[in-house]
Tab-separated table of C-alpha atoms in Angstrom:
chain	number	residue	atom	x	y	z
A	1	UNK	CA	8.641	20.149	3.867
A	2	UNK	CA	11.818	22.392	3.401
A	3	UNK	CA	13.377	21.185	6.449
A	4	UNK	CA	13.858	17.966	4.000
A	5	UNK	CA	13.805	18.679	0.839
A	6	UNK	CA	15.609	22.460	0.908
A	7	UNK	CA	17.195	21.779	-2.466
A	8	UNK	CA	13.771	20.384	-4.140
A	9	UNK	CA	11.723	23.528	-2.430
A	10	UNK	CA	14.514	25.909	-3.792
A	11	UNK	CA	14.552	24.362	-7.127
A	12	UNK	CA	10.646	24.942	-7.672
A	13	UNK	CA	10.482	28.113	-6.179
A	14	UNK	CA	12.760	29.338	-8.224
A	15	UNK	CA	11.004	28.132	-11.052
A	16	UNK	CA	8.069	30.571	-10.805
A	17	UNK	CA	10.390	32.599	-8.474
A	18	UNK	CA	7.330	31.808	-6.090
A	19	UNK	CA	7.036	34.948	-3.344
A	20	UNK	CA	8.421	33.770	0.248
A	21	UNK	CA	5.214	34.502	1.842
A	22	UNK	CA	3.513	31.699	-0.453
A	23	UNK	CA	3.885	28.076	-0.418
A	24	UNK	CA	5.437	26.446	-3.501
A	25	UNK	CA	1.898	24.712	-3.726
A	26	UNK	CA	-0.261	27.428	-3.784
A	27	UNK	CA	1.878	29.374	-6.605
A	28	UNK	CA	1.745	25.979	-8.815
A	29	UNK	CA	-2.109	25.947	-7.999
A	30	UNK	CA	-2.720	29.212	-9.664
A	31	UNK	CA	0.393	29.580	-12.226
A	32	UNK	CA	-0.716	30.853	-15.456
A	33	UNK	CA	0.938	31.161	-18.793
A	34	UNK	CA	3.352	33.967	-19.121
A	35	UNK	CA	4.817	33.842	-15.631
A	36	UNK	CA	8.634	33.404	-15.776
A	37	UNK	CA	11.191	32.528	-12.896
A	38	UNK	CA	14.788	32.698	-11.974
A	39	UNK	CA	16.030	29.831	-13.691
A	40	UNK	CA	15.523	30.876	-17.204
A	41	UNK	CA	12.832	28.708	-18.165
A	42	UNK	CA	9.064	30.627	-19.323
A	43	UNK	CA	5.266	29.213	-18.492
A	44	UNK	CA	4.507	28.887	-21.914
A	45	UNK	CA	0.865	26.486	-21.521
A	46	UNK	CA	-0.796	25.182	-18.792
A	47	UNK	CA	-3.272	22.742	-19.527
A	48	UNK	CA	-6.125	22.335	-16.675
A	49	UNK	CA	-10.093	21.390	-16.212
A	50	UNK	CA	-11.121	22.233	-12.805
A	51	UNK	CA	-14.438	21.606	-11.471
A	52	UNK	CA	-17.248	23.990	-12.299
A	53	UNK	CA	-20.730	24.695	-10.761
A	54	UNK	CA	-22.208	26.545	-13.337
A	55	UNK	CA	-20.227	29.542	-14.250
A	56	UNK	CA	-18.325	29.214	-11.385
A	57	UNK	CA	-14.799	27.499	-11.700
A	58	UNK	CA	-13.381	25.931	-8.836
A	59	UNK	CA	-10.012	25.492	-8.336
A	60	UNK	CA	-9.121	22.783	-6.300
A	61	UNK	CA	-5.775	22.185	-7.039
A	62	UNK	CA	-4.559	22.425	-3.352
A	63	UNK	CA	-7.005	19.907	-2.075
A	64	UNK	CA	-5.880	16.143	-1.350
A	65	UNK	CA	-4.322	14.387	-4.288
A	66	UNK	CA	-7.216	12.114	-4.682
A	67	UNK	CA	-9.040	14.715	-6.178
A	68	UNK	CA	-6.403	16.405	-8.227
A	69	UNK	CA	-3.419	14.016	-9.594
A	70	UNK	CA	-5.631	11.020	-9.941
A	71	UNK	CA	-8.843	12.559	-11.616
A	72	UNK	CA	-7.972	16.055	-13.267
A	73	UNK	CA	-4.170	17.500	-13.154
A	74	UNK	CA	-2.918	20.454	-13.902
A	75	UNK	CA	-0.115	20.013	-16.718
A	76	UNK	CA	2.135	23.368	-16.789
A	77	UNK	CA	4.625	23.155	-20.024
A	78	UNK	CA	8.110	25.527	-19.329
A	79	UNK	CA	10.356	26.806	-22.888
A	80	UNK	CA	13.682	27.364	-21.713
A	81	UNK	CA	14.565	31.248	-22.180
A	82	UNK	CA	17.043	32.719	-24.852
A	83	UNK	CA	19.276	34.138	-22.167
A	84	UNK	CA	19.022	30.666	-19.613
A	85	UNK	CA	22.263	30.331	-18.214
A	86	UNK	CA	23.767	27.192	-17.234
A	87	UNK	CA	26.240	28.983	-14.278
A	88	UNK	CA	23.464	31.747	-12.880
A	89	UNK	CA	20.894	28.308	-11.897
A	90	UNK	CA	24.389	26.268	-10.279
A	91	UNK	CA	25.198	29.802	-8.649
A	92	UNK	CA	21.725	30.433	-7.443
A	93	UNK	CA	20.877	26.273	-6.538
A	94	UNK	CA	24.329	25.990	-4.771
A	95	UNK	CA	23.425	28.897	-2.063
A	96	UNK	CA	20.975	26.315	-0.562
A	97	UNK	CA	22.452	24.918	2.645
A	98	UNK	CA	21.705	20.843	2.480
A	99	UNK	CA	23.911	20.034	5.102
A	100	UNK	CA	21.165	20.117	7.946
A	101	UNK	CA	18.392	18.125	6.090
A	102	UNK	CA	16.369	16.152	8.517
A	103	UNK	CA	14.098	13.098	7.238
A	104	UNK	CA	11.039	13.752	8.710
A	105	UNK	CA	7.619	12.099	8.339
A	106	UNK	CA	5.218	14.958	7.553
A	107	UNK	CA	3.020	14.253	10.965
A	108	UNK	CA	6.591	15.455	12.841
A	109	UNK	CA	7.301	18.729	10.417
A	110	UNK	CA	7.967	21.235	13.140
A	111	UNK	CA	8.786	19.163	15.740
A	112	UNK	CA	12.138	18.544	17.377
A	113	UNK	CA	11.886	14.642	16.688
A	114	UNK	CA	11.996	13.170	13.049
A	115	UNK	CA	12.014	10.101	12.305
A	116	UNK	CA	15.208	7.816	10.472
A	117	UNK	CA	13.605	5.435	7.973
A	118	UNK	CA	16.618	3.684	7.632
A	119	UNK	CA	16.626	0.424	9.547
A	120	UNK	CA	18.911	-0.106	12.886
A	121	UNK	CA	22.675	-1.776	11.540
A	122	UNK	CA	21.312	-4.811	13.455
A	123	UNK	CA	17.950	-5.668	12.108
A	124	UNK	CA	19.176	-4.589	8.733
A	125	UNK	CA	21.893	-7.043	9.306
A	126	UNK	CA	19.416	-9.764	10.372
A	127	UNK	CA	17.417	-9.430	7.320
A	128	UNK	CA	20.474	-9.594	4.887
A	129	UNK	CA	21.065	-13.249	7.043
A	130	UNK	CA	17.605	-14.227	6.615
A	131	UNK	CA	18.022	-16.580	4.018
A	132	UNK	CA	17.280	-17.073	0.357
A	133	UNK	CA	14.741	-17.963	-1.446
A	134	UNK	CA	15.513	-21.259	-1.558
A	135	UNK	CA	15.859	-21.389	2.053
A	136	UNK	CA	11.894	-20.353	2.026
A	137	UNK	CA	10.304	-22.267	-0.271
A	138	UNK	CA	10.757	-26.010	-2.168
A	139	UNK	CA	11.052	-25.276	-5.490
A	140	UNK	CA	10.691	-28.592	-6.869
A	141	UNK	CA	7.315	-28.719	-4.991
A	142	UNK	CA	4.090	-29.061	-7.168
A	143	UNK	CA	2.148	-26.083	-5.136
A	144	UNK	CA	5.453	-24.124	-6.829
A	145	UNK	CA	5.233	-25.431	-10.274
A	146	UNK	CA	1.739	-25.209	-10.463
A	147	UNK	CA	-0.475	-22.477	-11.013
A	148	UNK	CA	-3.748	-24.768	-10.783
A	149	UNK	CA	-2.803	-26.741	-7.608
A	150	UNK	CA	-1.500	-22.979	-5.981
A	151	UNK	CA	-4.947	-21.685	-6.525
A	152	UNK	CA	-6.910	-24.722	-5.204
A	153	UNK	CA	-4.404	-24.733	-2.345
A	154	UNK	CA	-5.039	-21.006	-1.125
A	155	UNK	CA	-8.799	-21.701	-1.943
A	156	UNK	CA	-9.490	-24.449	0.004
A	157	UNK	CA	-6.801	-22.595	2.799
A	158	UNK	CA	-8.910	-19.801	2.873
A	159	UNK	CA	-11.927	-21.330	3.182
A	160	UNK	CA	-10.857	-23.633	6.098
A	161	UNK	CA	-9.252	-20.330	8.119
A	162	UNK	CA	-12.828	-18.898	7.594
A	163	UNK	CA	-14.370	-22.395	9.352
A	164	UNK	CA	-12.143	-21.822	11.899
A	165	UNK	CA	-12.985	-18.384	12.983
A	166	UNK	CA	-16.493	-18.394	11.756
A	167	UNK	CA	-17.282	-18.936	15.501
A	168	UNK	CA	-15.886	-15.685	16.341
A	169	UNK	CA	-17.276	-14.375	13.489
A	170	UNK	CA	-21.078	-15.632	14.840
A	171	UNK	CA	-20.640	-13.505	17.443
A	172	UNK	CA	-19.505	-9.972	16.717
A	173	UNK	CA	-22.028	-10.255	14.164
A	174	UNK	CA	-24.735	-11.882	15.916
A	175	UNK	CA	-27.121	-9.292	14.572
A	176	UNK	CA	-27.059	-10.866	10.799
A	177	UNK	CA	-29.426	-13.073	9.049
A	178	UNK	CA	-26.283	-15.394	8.679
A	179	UNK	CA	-24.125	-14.822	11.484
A	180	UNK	CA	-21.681	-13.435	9.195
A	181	UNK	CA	-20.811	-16.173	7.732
A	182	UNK	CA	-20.146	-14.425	4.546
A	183	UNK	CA	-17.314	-12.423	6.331
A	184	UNK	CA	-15.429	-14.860	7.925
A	185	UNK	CA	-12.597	-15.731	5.232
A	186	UNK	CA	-12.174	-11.748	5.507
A	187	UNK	CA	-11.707	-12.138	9.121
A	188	UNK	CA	-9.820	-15.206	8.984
A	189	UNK	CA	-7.340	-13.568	7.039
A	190	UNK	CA	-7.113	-10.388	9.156
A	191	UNK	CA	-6.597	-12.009	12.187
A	192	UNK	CA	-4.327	-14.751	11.192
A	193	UNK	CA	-2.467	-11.429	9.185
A	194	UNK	CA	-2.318	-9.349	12.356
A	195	UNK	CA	-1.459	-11.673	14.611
A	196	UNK	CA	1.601	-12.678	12.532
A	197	UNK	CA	2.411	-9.265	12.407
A	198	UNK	CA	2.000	-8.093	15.760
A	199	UNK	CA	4.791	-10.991	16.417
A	200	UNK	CA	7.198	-9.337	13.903
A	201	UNK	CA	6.949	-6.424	14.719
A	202	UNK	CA	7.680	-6.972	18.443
A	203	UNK	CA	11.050	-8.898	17.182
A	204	UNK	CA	10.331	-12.473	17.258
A	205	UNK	CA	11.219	-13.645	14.100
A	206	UNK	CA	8.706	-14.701	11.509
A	207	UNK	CA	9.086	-18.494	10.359
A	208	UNK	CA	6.632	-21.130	9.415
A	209	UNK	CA	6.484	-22.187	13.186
A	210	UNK	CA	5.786	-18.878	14.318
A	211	UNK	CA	3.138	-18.981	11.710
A	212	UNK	CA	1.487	-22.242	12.910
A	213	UNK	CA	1.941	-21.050	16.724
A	214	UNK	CA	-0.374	-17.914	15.627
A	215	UNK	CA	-3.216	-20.023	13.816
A	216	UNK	CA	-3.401	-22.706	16.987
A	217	UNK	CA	-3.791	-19.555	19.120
A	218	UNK	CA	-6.774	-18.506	17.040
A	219	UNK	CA	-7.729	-21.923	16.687
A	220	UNK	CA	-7.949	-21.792	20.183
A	221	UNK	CA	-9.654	-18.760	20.843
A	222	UNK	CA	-12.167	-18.927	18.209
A	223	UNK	CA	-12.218	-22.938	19.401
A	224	UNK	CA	-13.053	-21.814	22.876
A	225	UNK	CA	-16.681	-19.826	21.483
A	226	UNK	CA	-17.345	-23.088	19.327
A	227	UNK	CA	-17.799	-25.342	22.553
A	228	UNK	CA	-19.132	-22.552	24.207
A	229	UNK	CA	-21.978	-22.338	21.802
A	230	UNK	CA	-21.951	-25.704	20.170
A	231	UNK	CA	-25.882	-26.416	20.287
A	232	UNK	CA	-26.625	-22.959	18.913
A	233	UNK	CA	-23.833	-23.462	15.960
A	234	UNK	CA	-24.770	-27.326	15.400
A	235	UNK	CA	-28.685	-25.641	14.625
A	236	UNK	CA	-27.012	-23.303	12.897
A	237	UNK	CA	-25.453	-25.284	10.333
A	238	UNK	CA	-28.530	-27.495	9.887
A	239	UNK	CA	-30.882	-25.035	9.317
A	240	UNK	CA	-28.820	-22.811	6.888
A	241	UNK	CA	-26.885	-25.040	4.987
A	242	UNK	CA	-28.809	-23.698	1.718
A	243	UNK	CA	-27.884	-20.317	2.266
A	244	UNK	CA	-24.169	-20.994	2.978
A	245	UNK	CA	-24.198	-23.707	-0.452
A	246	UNK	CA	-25.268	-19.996	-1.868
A	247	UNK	CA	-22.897	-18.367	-0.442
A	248	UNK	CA	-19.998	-20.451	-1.222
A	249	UNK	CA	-20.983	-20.662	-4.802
A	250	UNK	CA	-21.337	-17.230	-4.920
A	251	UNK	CA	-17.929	-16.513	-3.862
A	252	UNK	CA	-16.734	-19.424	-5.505
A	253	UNK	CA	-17.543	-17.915	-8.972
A	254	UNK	CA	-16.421	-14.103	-8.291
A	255	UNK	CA	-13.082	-15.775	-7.458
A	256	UNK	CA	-13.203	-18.283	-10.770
A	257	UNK	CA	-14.045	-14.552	-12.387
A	258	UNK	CA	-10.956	-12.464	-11.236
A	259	UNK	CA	-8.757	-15.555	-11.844
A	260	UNK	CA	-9.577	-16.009	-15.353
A	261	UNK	CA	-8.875	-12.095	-16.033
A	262	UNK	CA	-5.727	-11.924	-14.821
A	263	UNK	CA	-5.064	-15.374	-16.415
A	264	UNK	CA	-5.543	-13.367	-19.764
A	265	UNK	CA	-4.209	-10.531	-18.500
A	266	UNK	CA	-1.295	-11.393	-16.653
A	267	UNK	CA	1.033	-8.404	-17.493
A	268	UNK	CA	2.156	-7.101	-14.416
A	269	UNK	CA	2.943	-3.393	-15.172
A	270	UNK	CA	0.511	-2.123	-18.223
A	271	UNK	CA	-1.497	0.476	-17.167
A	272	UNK	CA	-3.762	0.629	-19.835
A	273	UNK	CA	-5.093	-2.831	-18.909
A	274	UNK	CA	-5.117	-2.419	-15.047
A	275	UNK	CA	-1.329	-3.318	-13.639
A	276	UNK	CA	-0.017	0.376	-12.910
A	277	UNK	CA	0.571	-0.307	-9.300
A	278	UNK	CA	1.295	-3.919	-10.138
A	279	UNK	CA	5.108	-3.522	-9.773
A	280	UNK	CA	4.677	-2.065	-6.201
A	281	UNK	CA	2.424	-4.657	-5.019
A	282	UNK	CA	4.543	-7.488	-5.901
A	283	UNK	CA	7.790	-5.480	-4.007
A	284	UNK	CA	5.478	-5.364	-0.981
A	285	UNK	CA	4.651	-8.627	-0.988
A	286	UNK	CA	7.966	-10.044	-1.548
A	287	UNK	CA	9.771	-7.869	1.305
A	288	UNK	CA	7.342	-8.801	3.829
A	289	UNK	CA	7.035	-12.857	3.097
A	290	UNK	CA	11.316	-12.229	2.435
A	291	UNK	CA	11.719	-10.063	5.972
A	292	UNK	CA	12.514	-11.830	9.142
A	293	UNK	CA	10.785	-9.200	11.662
A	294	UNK	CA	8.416	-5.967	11.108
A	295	UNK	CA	8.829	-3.232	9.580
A	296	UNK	CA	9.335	-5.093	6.169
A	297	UNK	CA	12.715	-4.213	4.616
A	298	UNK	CA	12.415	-1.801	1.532
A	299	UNK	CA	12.811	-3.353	-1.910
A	300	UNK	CA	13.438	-0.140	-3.618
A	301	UNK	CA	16.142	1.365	-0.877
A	302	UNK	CA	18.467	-0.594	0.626
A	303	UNK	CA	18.663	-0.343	4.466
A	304	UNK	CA	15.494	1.430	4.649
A	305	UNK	CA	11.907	0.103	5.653
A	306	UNK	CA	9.277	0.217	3.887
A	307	UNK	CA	7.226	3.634	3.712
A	308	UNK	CA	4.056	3.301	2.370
A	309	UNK	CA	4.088	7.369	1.666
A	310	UNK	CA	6.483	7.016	-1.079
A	311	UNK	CA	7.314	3.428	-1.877
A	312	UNK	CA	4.114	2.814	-3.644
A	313	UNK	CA	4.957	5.818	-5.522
A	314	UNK	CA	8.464	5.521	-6.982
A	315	UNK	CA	6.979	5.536	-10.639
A	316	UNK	CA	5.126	8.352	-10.483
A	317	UNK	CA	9.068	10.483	-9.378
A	318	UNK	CA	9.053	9.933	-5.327
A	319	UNK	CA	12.791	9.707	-4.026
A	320	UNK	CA	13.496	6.366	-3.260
A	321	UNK	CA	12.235	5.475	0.137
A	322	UNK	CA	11.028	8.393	1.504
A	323	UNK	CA	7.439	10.094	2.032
């Protein structure tokens, strides 16, 4: 994406002094030691294990970062040259024009309309004003000096939003030998999630009323299919209370599981023990319960929004804020 990163493109072509006709990606793809650039720096190792079917070596270092950064990437080592000069990279960096950089999201590269991911002075205004943390939440309250009673809490919460739309959930999936049943704190969740959001995001501001005005409409909705079917839902119940007693204890003791790891494990940014993305997780979750309307505000760029593209990637060297 030159068109927003011209300096960043320049800087890596130069590098390699990549041809013009090639993209900076494809001449990183098949760099090999020995290659030199216009900086002053040499290839001296590249370190790489692409995938092979039999003696056939595939390199697939241009394909989707799933299968390349996260599983196998290629590590290229540069020794800086015994002539590198200091002035000839400023002269050559300082021809590139960055005056005309335009943030665009990839999906709009080469068309006339990018997008600003910088939140209008307004709503950036209104989410400075909307209150502290203090203002949210009690903190003398036992929910928030308790681990043990939060985790009942949101247990039994979740359980009774899954009640409440399991008769919604009987119907889409009819089809099942439970009616779903095992699927309806999922559901719960998403719709009570969604709904809240859809109400940010159209401007009305997100408080705990708000919130209970979006669970009494799905109480209401979901309430409207549990008269309509209350004979079939009343047999329901009585003949498969053993399987949802299963069920419930099944869940009950994956979620027992996954609460006593991170109870031992409650580092929040070791990778070696599972927290890498632990840091960006917690930001997310903090800017959107912390935002007043949708988009959430960005936690690592003030005045932005949050980008998903690059946010959750600010350790691993994205700019701040940006795709």
């Amino acid at each position: 994406m030159p068109i927003r990163y011209p300096l960043t493109t320049a800087y890596y072509r130069a590098l390699l002094d990549c041809p013009v006709d090639q993209t900076v990606l494809h001449c990183y793809a098949t760099a090999s030691e020995g290659e030199s650039g216009l900086l002053g720096y040499s290839l001296v190792k590249v370190f790489e294990s692409n995938p092979r079917l039999g003696p056939i070596q595939i390199n697939d270092q241009e394909a989707e970062e799933a299968f390349t950064v996260y599983d196998h990437p290629k590590v290229l080592i540069f020794k800086k040259d015994p002539d590198f000069s200091r002035q000839r990279v400023l002269d050559l960096l300082s021809q590139v024009d960055v005056s005309q950089v335009v943030h665009v999201l990839p999906k709009d590269v080469g068309s006339d309309h990018g997008k600003e991911l910088l939140l209008p002075p307004g709503r950036w205004e209104e989410q400075q004003a909307g209150g502290t943390w203090t203002d949210y939440f009690n903190l003398a309250s036992l929910i928030n000096r308790s681990g043990f009673v939060a985790a009942v809490v949101w247990w039994i919460s979740i359980g009774a939003l899954g009640l409440l739309v399991f008769p919604l959930t009987r119907v889409i999936f009819g089809g099942l030998e439970n009616r779903g049943y095992a699927l309806s704190r999922l559901i719960g969740l998403l719709l009570f999630a969604w709904v809240s959001w859809m109400a940010g995001s159209v401007g009305i501001r997100v408080s705990r009323p708000v919130l209970l005005l979006s669970l009494l409409l799905i109480l209401a909705f979901s309430g409207w299919f549990a008269y309509r079917d209350r004979d079939q839902l009343r047999r329901f119940f009585k003949e498969r209370w053993r399987a949802i007693l299963w069920l419930e204890a099944f869940a009950l003791v994956f979620f027992l599981l996954d609460l006593l790891i991170r109870y031992a494990n409650p580092d929040l940014w070791k990778p070696g023990t599972g927290g890498g993305e632990k840091p960006m997780d917690f930001s997310y979750l903090n800017a959107v319960i912390k935002s007043t309307t949708f988009p959430p505000y960005d936690p690592w760029f003030a005045g932005g929004y949050i980008n998903y593209a690059c946010a959750g990637r600010l350790h691993r060297g994205c700019e701040p804020g940006f795709g």
